[in-house]
Amino acid sequence: NAGVTQTPKFQVLKTGQSMTLQCAQDMNHNSMYWYRQDPGMGLRLIYYSASEGTTDKGEVPNGYNVSRLNKREFSLRLESAAPSQTSVYFCASNKYPKESSGNTIYFGEGSWLTVV
Amino acid sequence: KNQVEQSPQSLIILEGKNCTLQCNYTVSPFSNLRWYKQDTGRGPVSLTIMTFSENTKSNGRYTATLDADTKQSSLHITASQLSDSASYICVVSATAGNMLTFGGGTRLMVKP
């Protein structure tokens, strides 16, 4: 049981390049999320998917797109990377549709992205 | 605007000592409050979840308290171990909407 798995772990991009962060969970969870974590700041929600086939914007969606490929997989795409997108990205999942419900959210190990 | 403030930002204690981390929030209407532990270079891992009606919840040497009236929570760590060195994140969710509000975390270092 791997939990939440995200790839790649580390990536360096040049400004303007595109890339996709992959995320998969094996817990049969309905909801999946992408966050970014910047130094000294709390995690901020980029996009989420309450269920297969649906996606919604979070607090900081600009510059990103997402795809809920199936129940297991939720990818995050940077179409034209900018230095402001240098951050640590975390994928997460939980069982029920609402992030605010009292069920545990499980996080992946993080993806360190540097845009130069 | 919903906010979660944690204090102190960082803390150094000796192995075996106790410590208490603080979390103040302005999230409304309140649904639940969580504490997460995040080791360096890893993802956050859940420690506790408390709803409005819960005052205290324990997970081993970790005990979280909640005062919904003053909108404060604390995380008490008993008999600290070197493995407790990590960032501790307070997360609060409102009953409306889908977004959690994360605190900036307290970085704890336990020294031998």
mmCIF file of C-alpha atoms in Angstrom, chain B residues 22-86:
data_model
loop_
_atom_site.group_PDB
_atom_site.id
_atom_site.type_symbol
_atom_site.label_atom_id
_atom_site.label_comp_id
_atom_site.label_asym_id
_atom_site.label_seq_id
_atom_site.Cartn_x
_atom_site.Cartn_y
_atom_site.Cartn_z
ATOM 1 C CA GLN B 22 0.286 27.330 19.787
ATOM 2 C CA CYS B 23 -2.247 27.911 17.034
ATOM 3 C CA ASN B 24 -4.685 30.836 16.798
ATOM 4 C CA TYR B 25 -7.260 30.990 14.043
ATOM 5 C CA THR B 26 -9.924 33.277 12.655
ATOM 6 C CA VAL B 27 -11.602 30.705 10.406
ATOM 7 C CA SER B 28 -15.366 30.923 10.580
ATOM 8 C CA PRO B 29 -17.695 29.078 10.739
ATOM 9 C CA PHE B 30 -15.439 26.475 12.275
ATOM 10 C CA SER B 31 -15.606 22.828 11.236
ATOM 11 C CA ASN B 32 -12.471 21.091 12.459
ATOM 12 C CA LEU B 33 -8.838 21.620 13.341
ATOM 13 C CA ARG B 34 -5.946 19.329 12.468
ATOM 14 C CA TRP B 35 -2.340 19.071 13.463
ATOM 15 C CA TYR B 36 0.169 17.658 10.999
ATOM 16 C CA LYS B 37 3.818 16.704 11.407
ATOM 17 C CA GLN B 38 6.106 17.353 8.460
ATOM 18 C CA ASP B 39 9.611 15.889 8.477
ATOM 19 C CA THR B 40 12.201 17.719 6.407
ATOM 20 C CA GLY B 41 11.835 16.773 2.759
ATOM 21 C CA ARG B 42 8.645 14.789 3.336
ATOM 22 C CA GLY B 43 4.915 15.319 3.070
ATOM 23 C CA PRO B 44 2.751 16.249 6.082
ATOM 24 C CA VAL B 45 1.394 13.386 8.167
ATOM 25 C CA SER B 46 -1.778 13.720 10.226
ATOM 26 C CA LEU B 47 -1.467 13.698 14.031
ATOM 27 C CA THR B 48 -4.950 14.678 15.219
ATOM 28 C CA ILE B 49 -8.301 15.961 13.991
ATOM 29 C CA MET B 50 -10.673 17.766 16.377
ATOM 30 C CA THR B 51 -14.194 18.958 15.800
ATOM 31 C CA PHE B 52 -16.054 21.733 17.596
ATOM 32 C CA SER B 53 -17.202 19.505 20.442
ATOM 33 C CA GLU B 54 -13.777 18.045 21.256
ATOM 34 C CA ASN B 55 -11.502 19.729 23.798
ATOM 35 C CA THR B 56 -8.625 17.273 23.825
ATOM 36 C CA LYS B 57 -7.290 14.536 21.615
ATOM 37 C CA SER B 58 -4.171 12.457 22.116
ATOM 38 C CA ASN B 59 -1.960 10.464 19.791
ATOM 39 C CA GLY B 60 0.798 8.825 21.798
ATOM 40 C CA ARG B 61 3.039 11.552 23.219
ATOM 41 C CA TYR B 62 1.131 14.220 21.294
ATOM 42 C CA THR B 63 -1.872 15.900 22.923
ATOM 43 C CA ALA B 64 -3.888 18.553 21.134
ATOM 44 C CA THR B 65 -6.324 20.883 22.872
ATOM 45 C CA LEU B 66 -8.978 23.086 21.378
ATOM 46 C CA ASP B 67 -10.780 26.113 22.803
ATOM 47 C CA ALA B 68 -13.398 27.010 20.220
ATOM 48 C CA ASP B 69 -14.504 30.062 22.227
ATOM 49 C CA THR B 70 -11.096 31.751 22.097
ATOM 50 C CA LYS B 71 -10.232 30.111 18.747
ATOM 51 C CA GLN B 72 -7.017 28.669 20.056
ATOM 52 C CA SER B 73 -5.409 25.267 19.893
ATOM 53 C CA SER B 74 -2.223 23.867 21.330
ATOM 54 C CA LEU B 75 -0.122 20.806 20.638
ATOM 55 C CA HIS B 76 1.733 19.445 23.646
ATOM 56 C CA ILE B 77 4.621 17.054 23.115
ATOM 57 C CA THR B 78 5.649 14.997 26.141
ATOM 58 C CA ALA B 79 9.118 13.558 26.738
ATOM 59 C CA SER B 80 10.452 14.739 23.405
ATOM 60 C CA GLN B 81 12.589 12.490 21.228
ATOM 61 C CA LEU B 82 15.082 13.306 18.500
ATOM 62 C CA SER B 83 12.559 11.995 15.963
ATOM 63 C CA ASP B 84 10.150 14.755 17.001
ATOM 64 C CA SER B 85 12.343 17.242 15.125
ATOM 65 C CA ALA B 86 10.041 18.454 12.356
#
